[in-house]
Amino acid sequence: MNEADPVRRNSNSLILEIQGLGKHFSEFEISDVTFSLEKGYVMGLIGPNGSGKTTTIKLIMNLLKKDRGEVKVFGLDHVKDEKEIKNKIGFVYDENHYYGVLTIEQMKKIVAPMYQYWDERLFQKYLKDFGLNPKQKIDKLSKGMKTKFSLAMALSHHAELIILDEPTSGLDPVFRNELLEILYSLMQDENKAILFSTHITSDLERIADYITFINQGRVVFTSEKDQVLERFSLVKGPNYLLESSLEKQFIGLRKSSVGFEGLTADLEVILPALKEKIIVERPTLDEIMIYLVNRTGMGVT
Amino acid sequence: MNIIISHISGEPIYQQIINQIKTLILAGDMTEGEMLPSIRQLGKDLRISVITTKRAYEELERERFIYSVPGKGSFVALQNCEARIENKRKQIEEMLKHVIKESRLLNLGLAEITEILKNVYERYDPGKVR
Amino acid sequence: MWRIILKDLMVQKSNIFIILFLCISISGTMYRSPGIAGVQLLLGVYFMLIYANSYDFKYNGEIMINSLPINRKEIVLAKYLSAIVYALIIMVIIIPESMILYLFNFPGLTGGIQGIVSFLGIVVLLLSLYISIYLPLYYRLGYMRSRWANFISMFVIFGLIGAVGQLTKMPADELETTSQGLEQLIMILNGYADPVIYLMMLVVGIVLLVLSFKVSVRIYKNKDF
């Protein structure tokens, strides 16, 4: 199901270009990761835990040294022009890496002058909107507040690329909703782009324009989200309808005592064969991911 | 402009947007020259992807329901309503001609065709799961 | 880059008491002996360096720092400069303190301005030695494993301080009982005026630091977080 990168239309508008990225670890490997993101759009990076999403982001940010491949951000090389591009990147990571012993204000005093376009007014506005007290020690903040603080930092220097790595894991739907609202507001500016990695795909189901699915260190597909959801169909029906030639048309099948459920990308082939005793639905991103992951041998179909 | 979409109806979201905007325009609820929300604003309000709204607007523009001014936005185009409705009727006539041609191959008469039409009409609801 | 040094200072607020205690507990060190002053300064820098590094470790702060618009060389430079800043802070405390105590004839203090100059010369060298050994090891081994390396290098340097302290106190004829090479070295050194010797020490110190810095940058540039 590997697809040529669909985003590479207009190089000038590419905020992020990744080509053949690879790194070898003792127990894991990232290989041949290729995808791009145009400005004005949101890309969701999905995949099961441990699939390589965080590793990919760390490689982009040069926190991990790549073995091979090319990464360009704003058209510049991510290692040679590291400083220049990081000026325009806002980051929110899964864990808080800010110095918890310091207060929000102190941390800001350290970080803000390092950015060329720091906007103090914007930062204060975010603090107020998020209900953050600048005199509060970062250690004493709840997980949600820590994420909000990271977000405030990430959004207060006119960053053009916002990278979020699992920002909502461990957080309730109310907060996740707030985050989505903030991201939607951000995307009113068509010069920005967001790379959002998560294993909670329902967050992405709405806002993402593109989806890149990573599993076991490889890109399974990178595509427009709408196209992904339209390409696959969830077919449910009675077991007796299945025969081996038909089963091959399914990416994954779940059989129970009361019927089967399967994911297919070839609905036109299957429909006539099954006539009418079936239900056809659009799958969620979750379901697509589960079936694809299980197909590549990580579970039982 | 009110647009209500369903995520579970099975109908592609961009199609729902197109249909609803068309209806609004044809019914006169939106007037010529009225500005539509930007694709990004619409994406935010409906909580969907910007590519989806873009696709809907592009289709609407292709069918000349709206036009876009770069840097400004999208606006309702001048509608020649009667011409449109007449156009649509002609399209339906053509489709019916095709249906009749096919039916003749099976020797179906008018009564039988009408029966089939009734059945399909009753069962077919574009709003339901396919 | 200066902000990173600021960060290292900010996280140390609670460390102030230990440092002040250290500085004041051995009072008037400038006028006692360069050896004691050296130990005091070294311990001070040691504590502050370790303390700052422990916070880097605790919060995994390097992931955040390396995501900021700064390159790896600057981060390492900030660490080296911070050690020097710590040394300056401690000197700013103990030099005036010593001078004041001397002025008020605090018992046991001898020497004059000479004390300060010799202090600076020797201590700069020893400090450079310590930093030059510790920091590359810190970058290579990480915080946890470098702690013992830190400890051991401290001991080595204390030993050196002791040896140097002894040597400079020995009168010329006793030196004959020690090794020939050392005797010659001391002869040569004694041939130079004191300021020149201290200048040489300064230069050696700086060279050590620069070499160590290059090694550290090499290590840090290849690090994965």
XYZ file of C-alpha atoms in Angstrom:
656
model
C 0.000 0.000 0.000
C 2.973 2.315 -0.383
C 2.025 5.445 -2.156
C 4.141 8.144 -3.690
C 4.162 11.234 -1.547
C 0.994 13.127 -2.540
C 2.035 16.451 -1.122
C 4.982 17.230 -3.352
C 3.124 19.495 -5.662
C 4.714 22.830 -5.108
C 8.166 22.791 -3.542
C 8.001 26.400 -2.510
C 5.156 25.832 -0.181
C 6.680 22.809 1.505
C 7.339 23.448 5.129
C 8.631 19.968 5.827
C 10.257 17.508 3.456
C 11.481 14.139 4.611
C 13.178 11.800 2.213
C 14.474 8.327 2.955
C 15.029 8.950 6.643
C 16.627 6.052 8.451
C 18.238 5.193 11.757
C 19.290 1.923 13.267
C 18.939 1.079 16.931
C 19.858 -2.146 18.606
C 16.275 -3.351 18.888
C 14.462 -1.186 16.428
C 14.890 0.480 13.093
C 13.461 3.445 11.241
C 13.788 2.938 7.538
C 12.932 4.797 4.397
C 10.591 7.304 5.986
C 9.380 9.731 3.343
C 6.636 12.327 3.538
C 6.098 16.066 3.205
C 3.877 18.774 4.556
C 2.772 21.953 2.796
C 2.150 25.094 4.724
C -1.438 25.734 5.646
C -2.156 22.124 6.468
C -2.234 19.722 9.364
C -0.553 16.350 9.150
C -1.399 13.619 11.566
C 1.252 11.054 12.340
C -0.453 7.897 13.528
C 0.687 4.477 14.523
C 0.648 2.101 17.456
C 2.875 2.647 20.479
C 6.502 2.101 19.669
C 5.963 2.361 15.940
C 8.473 5.155 15.479
C 6.415 8.328 15.628
C 8.407 9.919 18.436
C 11.642 8.705 16.897
C 10.723 10.363 13.610
C 10.004 13.629 15.346
C 13.256 13.465 17.298
C 15.092 12.847 14.057
C 13.472 15.881 12.483
C 14.492 18.001 15.468
C 17.997 16.573 15.337
C 17.688 15.248 18.864
C 18.638 11.898 17.408
C 21.347 11.699 14.794
C 20.066 10.157 11.593
C 21.967 7.425 9.779
C 20.726 8.413 6.360
C 18.102 10.467 4.588
C 17.286 14.090 4.047
C 15.162 16.416 6.115
C 14.355 19.928 4.987
C 12.383 22.402 7.020
C 11.379 25.687 5.379
C 13.566 24.508 2.533
C 16.671 24.458 4.737
C 18.666 21.474 5.905
C 17.671 20.463 9.403
C 21.243 20.001 10.598
C 23.194 22.672 8.762
C 20.625 25.371 9.399
C 19.454 23.974 12.681
C 19.432 27.251 14.550
C 17.590 29.178 11.893
C 14.800 26.687 11.494
C 14.331 26.092 15.200
C 13.572 29.778 15.548
C 10.386 29.096 13.681
C 9.469 25.758 15.175
C 7.207 25.452 18.179
C 7.352 22.131 19.970
C 5.177 20.349 22.483
C 6.429 17.004 23.684
C 4.756 14.206 25.569
C 6.734 14.756 28.754
C 7.584 18.050 30.287
C 11.264 18.828 29.840
C 11.167 22.290 31.257
C 12.937 22.804 34.556
C 10.238 22.105 37.083
C 12.095 23.750 39.903
C 11.697 27.091 38.159
C 8.538 29.139 37.854
C 6.791 29.799 34.557
C 8.131 33.318 34.574
C 11.692 32.222 35.242
C 11.575 29.601 32.533
C 10.269 32.183 30.133
C 13.081 34.560 31.031
C 15.519 31.893 29.940
C 13.817 30.759 26.780
C 12.182 33.890 25.368
C 15.310 35.871 24.463
C 16.588 32.918 22.499
C 13.813 33.345 19.962
C 14.047 36.028 17.349
C 10.338 36.698 17.163
C 9.233 36.251 20.740
C 5.937 37.990 21.347
C 5.502 38.769 25.007
C 1.991 40.103 24.589
C 0.938 36.880 22.894
C 2.523 34.837 25.668
C 0.713 36.777 28.369
C -2.519 36.326 26.477
C -2.023 32.568 26.362
C -1.181 32.488 30.057
C -4.397 34.271 30.791
C -6.477 32.137 28.407
C -5.036 28.959 29.861
C -5.328 30.138 33.414
C -1.617 29.835 34.149
C -0.039 31.747 36.993
C 3.421 32.958 35.986
C 4.689 32.730 39.532
C 3.774 29.088 39.771
C 6.540 26.489 39.865
C 6.352 24.226 36.865
C 6.650 21.139 39.062
C 3.460 22.065 40.823
C 1.377 22.167 37.652
C -0.953 19.323 36.717
C -0.154 17.376 33.572
C -2.763 19.302 31.626
C -1.402 22.623 32.819
C 2.147 21.561 31.944
C 1.003 20.776 28.428
C -0.737 24.119 28.248
C 2.439 25.813 29.380
C 4.421 24.002 26.688
C 1.806 25.117 24.226
C 2.027 28.721 25.379
C 5.787 28.612 24.907
C 5.442 26.967 21.507
C 2.928 29.469 20.226
C 4.457 32.698 21.444
C 7.291 33.171 19.000
C 5.415 33.231 15.704
C 6.429 29.705 14.853
C 5.450 28.520 11.410
C 5.741 24.831 12.088
C 4.193 23.437 15.234
C 5.268 19.951 16.176
C 3.245 18.100 18.754
C 4.294 14.690 19.983
C 1.521 12.908 21.841
C 0.430 16.102 23.565
C -2.858 14.686 24.740
C -1.972 11.267 26.070
C -3.189 10.958 29.619
C -5.484 13.940 29.259
C -9.253 13.987 29.343
C -11.513 14.636 26.346
C -12.380 18.077 27.643
C -8.783 19.177 27.420
C -8.269 17.427 24.107
C -11.182 19.404 22.780
C -9.649 22.656 24.002
C -6.427 21.782 22.268
C -8.247 21.128 19.012
C -9.937 24.508 19.266
C -6.569 26.178 19.693
C -5.140 24.339 16.720
C -8.106 25.242 14.551
C -7.602 28.902 15.436
C -3.928 28.586 14.585
C -4.708 27.171 11.187
C -6.644 30.250 10.198
C -3.184 31.462 9.231
C -2.372 29.660 6.013
C 1.350 30.154 6.489
C 1.503 27.789 9.410
C 1.575 24.013 9.446
C 1.108 21.468 12.180
C 2.641 18.036 12.583
C 0.647 16.179 15.180
C 1.698 12.744 16.327
C -0.690 10.726 18.406
C -2.104 7.286 18.965
C -5.463 8.810 19.851
C -6.691 8.997 16.290
C -10.074 10.456 17.097
C -8.307 13.750 17.711
C -7.064 13.718 14.159
C -10.195 12.499 12.545
C -11.456 16.034 12.401
C -8.624 18.449 11.953
C -6.027 16.490 9.993
C -5.690 17.220 6.303
C -3.089 14.540 5.733
C -2.332 11.316 7.517
C 0.948 9.476 7.643
C 0.709 6.050 9.165
C 3.890 4.648 10.630
C 4.241 1.090 11.797
C 7.374 -0.772 12.885
C 9.548 2.070 11.726
C 8.169 2.272 8.220
C 5.630 4.481 6.505
C 2.592 2.370 5.654
C 0.908 5.197 3.793
C 0.911 8.967 3.576
C -2.196 10.433 2.058
C -5.016 12.960 2.252
C -7.174 12.039 5.205
C -10.390 12.205 3.191
C -8.936 9.856 0.629
C -7.868 7.414 3.310
C -11.332 7.325 4.810
C -12.965 6.986 1.425
C -10.656 4.313 0.162
C -11.472 1.800 2.840
C -14.780 0.224 3.686
C -15.869 -1.816 6.639
C -17.969 -4.751 5.507
C -20.074 -6.771 7.926
C -22.056 -9.878 7.123
C -22.920 -13.476 7.908
C -20.115 -16.034 7.912
C -21.550 -18.285 5.227
C -20.975 -15.596 2.628
C -17.231 -15.963 2.915
C -15.186 -18.149 0.668
C -11.434 -18.238 0.320
C -11.239 -16.297 -2.929
C -13.347 -13.574 -1.378
C -11.343 -13.502 1.839
C -8.302 -12.481 -0.134
C -9.987 -9.195 -1.003
C -10.012 -8.215 2.625
C -7.106 -6.516 4.309
C -8.188 -8.014 7.579
C -11.076 -10.103 8.781
C -12.553 -10.612 12.151
C -14.750 -13.667 12.389
C -16.997 -14.365 15.309
C -19.669 -16.905 15.950
C -22.325 -14.476 14.812
C -20.737 -13.035 11.711
C -17.687 -11.423 10.207
C -16.310 -7.919 9.924
C -13.597 -6.974 7.509
C -11.703 -4.047 6.100
C -11.297 -3.798 2.391
C -9.913 -1.379 -0.139
C -11.609 -3.188 -2.971
C -15.278 -2.685 -2.301
C -16.210 -2.788 -5.986
C -14.821 -6.293 -6.250
C -16.520 -7.557 -3.128
C -19.954 -5.967 -3.403
C -21.288 -7.869 -6.385
C -20.036 -11.128 -4.935
C -21.803 -10.608 -1.648
C -25.095 -9.354 -2.985
C -27.230 -7.814 -0.310
C -26.945 -9.464 3.059
C -24.207 -7.142 4.178
C -23.712 -3.773 5.839
C -21.097 -1.441 4.484
C -19.747 1.404 6.606
C -17.040 3.958 6.545
C -14.335 2.910 8.990
C -12.757 5.213 11.515
C -9.034 5.887 11.427
C -8.734 3.646 14.458
C -10.282 0.724 12.679
C -8.129 1.236 9.620
C -5.052 1.334 11.775
C -6.008 -1.751 13.766
C -6.651 -3.837 10.682
C -3.501 -2.685 8.952
C -1.361 -3.260 12.020
C -2.750 -6.735 12.526
C -2.167 -7.578 8.933
C 1.538 -6.885 9.259
C 1.780 -9.606 11.809
C 1.434 -7.912 15.133
C -1.698 -9.729 16.153
C -4.313 -12.285 15.336
C -6.926 -11.609 12.699
C -25.555 30.559 6.339
C -26.331 27.398 8.245
C -24.655 24.175 7.343
C -25.272 20.977 9.261
C -23.234 17.916 8.420
C -23.431 14.369 9.601
C -20.342 12.257 10.140
C -22.226 9.014 10.213
C -24.567 9.302 7.273
C -22.052 7.751 4.948
C -22.339 10.566 2.457
C -18.999 12.268 1.870
C -18.802 15.455 3.872
C -17.714 17.612 0.961
C -20.770 16.417 -0.904
C -23.040 17.368 1.964
C -21.558 20.851 2.008
C -21.975 21.220 -1.725
C -25.583 20.098 -1.619
C -26.512 22.330 1.256
C -24.915 25.411 -0.208
C -26.543 24.715 -3.569
C -29.916 24.411 -1.888
C -29.406 27.630 0.012
C -28.460 29.473 -3.137
C -31.248 28.068 -5.277
C -33.822 28.747 -2.606
C -32.728 32.358 -2.424
C -31.477 32.107 1.184
C -28.137 33.334 -0.050
C -28.050 36.312 -2.320
C -25.792 37.169 -5.192
C -22.510 38.684 -4.079
C -22.888 37.410 -0.519
C -19.569 36.345 0.919
C -19.066 32.804 2.096
C -16.902 31.979 5.070
C -13.283 31.279 4.170
C -12.362 27.642 3.699
C -10.394 27.788 6.921
C -13.162 29.414 8.892
C -15.622 26.850 7.586
C -13.206 24.054 8.460
C -12.964 25.393 11.970
C -16.700 25.904 12.401
C -17.570 22.460 11.098
C -14.481 20.918 12.701
C -13.346 19.277 9.544
C -10.284 19.336 7.373
C -9.493 22.348 5.259
C -8.985 20.105 2.261
C -12.589 19.008 2.536
C -13.951 22.541 2.533
C -11.576 23.450 -0.256
C -12.853 20.569 -2.335
C -16.453 21.616 -1.775
C -15.762 25.202 -2.763
C -13.810 24.141 -5.824
C -16.676 21.993 -6.995
C -19.170 24.779 -6.347
C -16.983 27.124 -8.310
C -16.708 24.647 -11.142
C -20.461 24.499 -11.338
C -20.558 28.283 -11.235
C -22.539 28.531 -8.031
C -19.787 30.635 -6.462
C -16.711 32.494 -7.593
C -13.466 33.350 -5.774
C -11.460 36.513 -5.636
C -7.846 35.808 -4.614
C -7.014 37.538 -1.392
C -10.627 38.385 -0.692
C -12.739 35.244 -0.497
C -15.565 33.380 -2.146
C -18.892 34.879 -3.148
C -22.253 33.697 -4.392
C -22.366 33.962 -8.149
C -25.141 35.449 -10.167
C -27.671 32.674 -10.534
C -29.782 32.240 -13.498
C -32.291 30.213 -11.573
C -34.735 29.347 -14.220
C -31.950 28.376 -16.531
C -30.480 26.139 -13.843
C -33.714 24.452 -13.043
C -34.396 23.999 -16.754
C -30.891 22.569 -17.103
C -31.451 20.110 -14.298
C -34.774 19.006 -15.835
C -33.059 18.410 -19.139
C -30.396 16.324 -17.365
C -33.098 14.234 -15.721
C -34.847 13.774 -19.075
C -31.637 12.495 -20.590
C -31.161 10.043 -17.739
C -34.739 8.828 -18.125
C -34.202 8.331 -21.831
C -31.298 6.091 -20.966
C -33.394 4.133 -18.480
C -36.140 3.652 -21.036
C -33.657 2.466 -23.624
C -32.301 -0.161 -21.252
C -35.796 -1.246 -20.240
C -36.770 -1.788 -23.872
C -33.993 -4.385 -24.078
C -35.874 -6.385 -21.456
C -39.222 -5.625 -23.016
C -40.431 -3.710 -19.993
C -43.443 -1.511 -20.549
C -44.350 1.819 -18.926
C -46.286 0.181 -16.107
C -43.385 -2.017 -15.148
C -40.897 0.836 -15.316
C -43.154 2.958 -13.108
C -43.378 0.075 -10.624
C -39.601 -0.212 -10.439
C -39.330 3.568 -10.064
C -41.764 3.521 -7.158
C -39.835 0.753 -5.418
C -36.504 2.426 -5.790
C -37.916 5.818 -4.788
C -39.311 4.392 -1.590
C -36.132 2.543 -0.668
C -33.553 5.056 -1.743
C -32.681 7.682 0.820
C -29.370 9.428 0.240
C -29.285 10.329 3.912
C -29.047 6.737 5.155
C -26.088 4.349 5.523
C -25.265 2.876 2.155
C 23.856 30.913 24.995
C 24.102 33.271 27.950
C 20.552 32.269 28.768
C 21.679 28.710 29.302
C 24.238 29.931 31.820
C 21.438 31.901 33.421
C 19.426 28.708 33.589
C 22.225 26.937 35.425
C 22.387 29.780 37.887
C 18.651 30.033 38.389
C 18.237 26.393 39.318
C 20.834 26.806 42.038
C 18.953 29.212 44.213
C 18.685 26.721 47.018
C 22.341 25.907 46.703
C 23.337 29.365 47.874
C 23.461 28.391 51.500
C 25.938 25.604 50.995
C 28.163 27.845 48.956
C 28.035 30.679 51.446
C 28.745 28.251 54.246
C 31.715 26.900 52.366
C 33.076 30.337 51.703
C 32.681 31.633 55.193
C 33.697 28.523 57.076
C 37.244 28.779 55.874
C 37.700 32.432 56.437
C 40.339 34.680 55.114
C 41.666 31.899 52.864
C 43.411 34.352 50.601
C 45.838 35.101 53.314
C 46.392 31.620 54.553
C 47.728 29.665 51.655
C 46.998 29.254 47.999
C 46.510 25.581 48.643
C 43.584 26.093 50.980
C 42.090 28.744 48.759
C 42.422 26.419 45.833
C 40.587 23.676 47.667
C 37.855 26.050 48.676
C 37.342 27.349 45.161
C 37.465 23.899 43.660
C 34.916 22.546 46.094
C 32.665 25.492 45.386
C 32.806 25.054 41.658
C 32.366 21.311 42.075
C 29.191 21.711 44.075
C 27.697 24.246 41.736
C 28.556 22.283 38.626
C 27.192 19.049 39.995
C 24.069 20.742 41.235
C 23.299 22.312 37.867
C 23.998 19.047 36.059
C 21.717 17.157 38.396
C 18.820 19.300 37.274
C 19.691 18.769 33.630
C 19.480 15.091 34.418
C 16.348 15.210 36.532
C 14.222 16.959 33.950
C 15.954 15.597 30.877
C 16.227 19.275 30.074
C 18.602 18.697 27.200
C 15.712 17.568 25.059
C 14.132 20.967 25.526
C 17.370 22.916 25.202
C 18.297 21.135 21.999
C 14.899 21.981 20.555
C 15.585 25.677 20.994
C 17.396 27.758 18.377
C 20.859 26.979 19.671
C 23.541 24.672 18.373
C 25.387 21.993 20.274
C 28.645 23.888 20.353
C 26.988 26.791 22.110
C 25.438 24.489 24.680
C 28.843 23.059 25.556
C 30.371 26.516 25.626
C 27.679 27.601 28.050
C 28.641 24.757 30.384
C 32.327 25.670 30.323
C 31.620 29.335 30.829
C 29.242 28.533 33.653
C 32.051 26.788 35.527
C 34.146 29.923 35.127
C 31.208 32.029 36.270
C 30.905 29.885 39.389
C 34.595 30.387 40.072
C 34.202 34.135 39.680
C 31.219 34.178 42.014
C 33.174 32.387 44.692
C 36.175 34.627 44.226
C 33.958 37.659 44.502
C 32.900 36.347 47.880
C 36.161 35.173 49.350
C 38.560 37.857 48.120
C 36.779 40.829 49.715
C 35.984 38.700 52.754
C 39.644 37.846 53.156
C 40.728 41.424 52.661
C 38.277 42.712 55.226
C 39.327 40.112 57.769
C 42.956 40.950 57.093
C 42.269 44.613 57.570
C 40.711 43.881 60.897
C 43.708 41.793 61.846
C 41.938 38.482 62.003
C 44.386 36.060 63.631
C 46.415 33.740 61.475
C 46.464 35.747 58.293
C 49.758 36.594 56.704
C 51.028 37.930 53.455
C 49.821 40.860 51.444
C 48.610 41.418 47.971
C 51.043 38.689 47.052
C 48.593 36.196 48.449
C 45.947 37.130 45.956
C 48.160 36.943 42.937
C 49.629 33.573 43.813
C 46.151 32.383 44.567
C 44.896 33.398 41.177
C 47.773 31.854 39.341
C 47.747 28.446 40.946
C 44.043 28.185 41.319
C 43.352 29.069 37.715
C 45.573 26.222 36.663
C 44.035 23.712 39.018
C 40.521 24.788 38.186
C 41.250 24.442 34.490
C 42.653 21.015 35.142
C 39.569 19.954 37.020
C 37.085 21.301 34.477
C 39.097 19.956 31.581
C 38.915 16.469 32.986
C 35.396 16.491 34.362
C 33.367 17.998 31.544
C 34.380 15.668 28.693
C 33.771 12.773 31.048
C 30.384 14.212 31.934
C 29.442 14.442 28.297
C 30.762 11.023 27.507
C 29.374 9.087 30.454
C 26.287 11.082 31.305
C 25.422 12.530 34.688
C 25.108 9.372 36.743
C 28.245 7.635 35.653
C 30.378 10.749 35.634
C 29.809 11.390 39.301
C 32.447 8.926 40.411
C 34.815 10.226 37.756
C 34.209 13.662 39.165
C 34.967 12.508 42.640
C 38.181 10.783 41.656
C 39.470 13.744 39.681
C 38.832 15.889 42.736
C 41.012 13.635 44.820
C 43.736 13.668 42.235
C 43.697 17.416 42.195
C 43.672 17.706 45.957
C 46.716 15.509 45.898
C 48.346 17.773 43.368
C 47.455 20.836 45.408
C 49.022 19.234 48.400
C 52.157 18.338 46.490
C 52.511 21.786 44.963
C 51.827 23.369 48.311
C 54.584 21.326 49.861
C 57.029 21.969 47.082
C 56.678 25.724 47.166
C 57.295 25.702 50.888
C 60.470 23.670 50.746
C 63.742 25.555 51.008
C 66.191 25.092 48.161
C 68.595 22.647 49.791
C 65.884 20.174 50.762
C 64.871 19.946 47.157
C 67.995 17.995 46.421
C 66.488 14.992 48.138
C 63.628 14.878 45.679
C 63.934 13.747 42.097
C 66.396 15.301 39.710
C 63.862 16.279 37.042
C 61.600 17.946 39.523
C 64.576 19.760 41.008
C 65.538 21.061 37.613
C 61.987 22.126 36.870
C 61.811 23.999 40.135
C 65.182 25.593 39.442
C 63.932 26.775 36.081
C 60.689 28.007 37.492
C 62.418 29.792 40.324
C 64.436 31.591 37.730
C 61.364 33.410 36.548
C 59.757 36.262 38.342
C 56.533 35.284 40.016
C 54.131 37.143 37.743
C 55.623 35.386 34.753
C 55.068 32.017 36.364
C 51.495 32.853 37.053
C 51.027 34.052 33.520
C 52.401 30.739 32.304
C 49.960 28.946 34.539
C 47.141 31.003 33.126
C 48.161 30.134 29.588
C 48.468 26.447 30.371
C 45.083 26.591 32.025
C 43.506 28.198 29.022
C 45.100 25.737 26.628
C 43.802 22.837 28.699
C 40.316 24.283 28.674
C 40.322 24.845 24.944
C 41.488 21.303 24.259
C 38.937 19.910 26.635
C 36.269 22.050 25.012
C 37.042 20.688 21.594
C 36.806 17.145 22.893
C 33.509 17.873 24.631
C 32.001 19.447 21.526
C 32.989 16.408 19.502
C 31.304 14.112 22.005
C 28.214 16.239 22.383
C 27.667 16.719 18.662
C 27.195 13.004 18.256
C 24.959 12.473 21.209
C 21.457 11.081 20.874
C 18.671 12.186 23.195
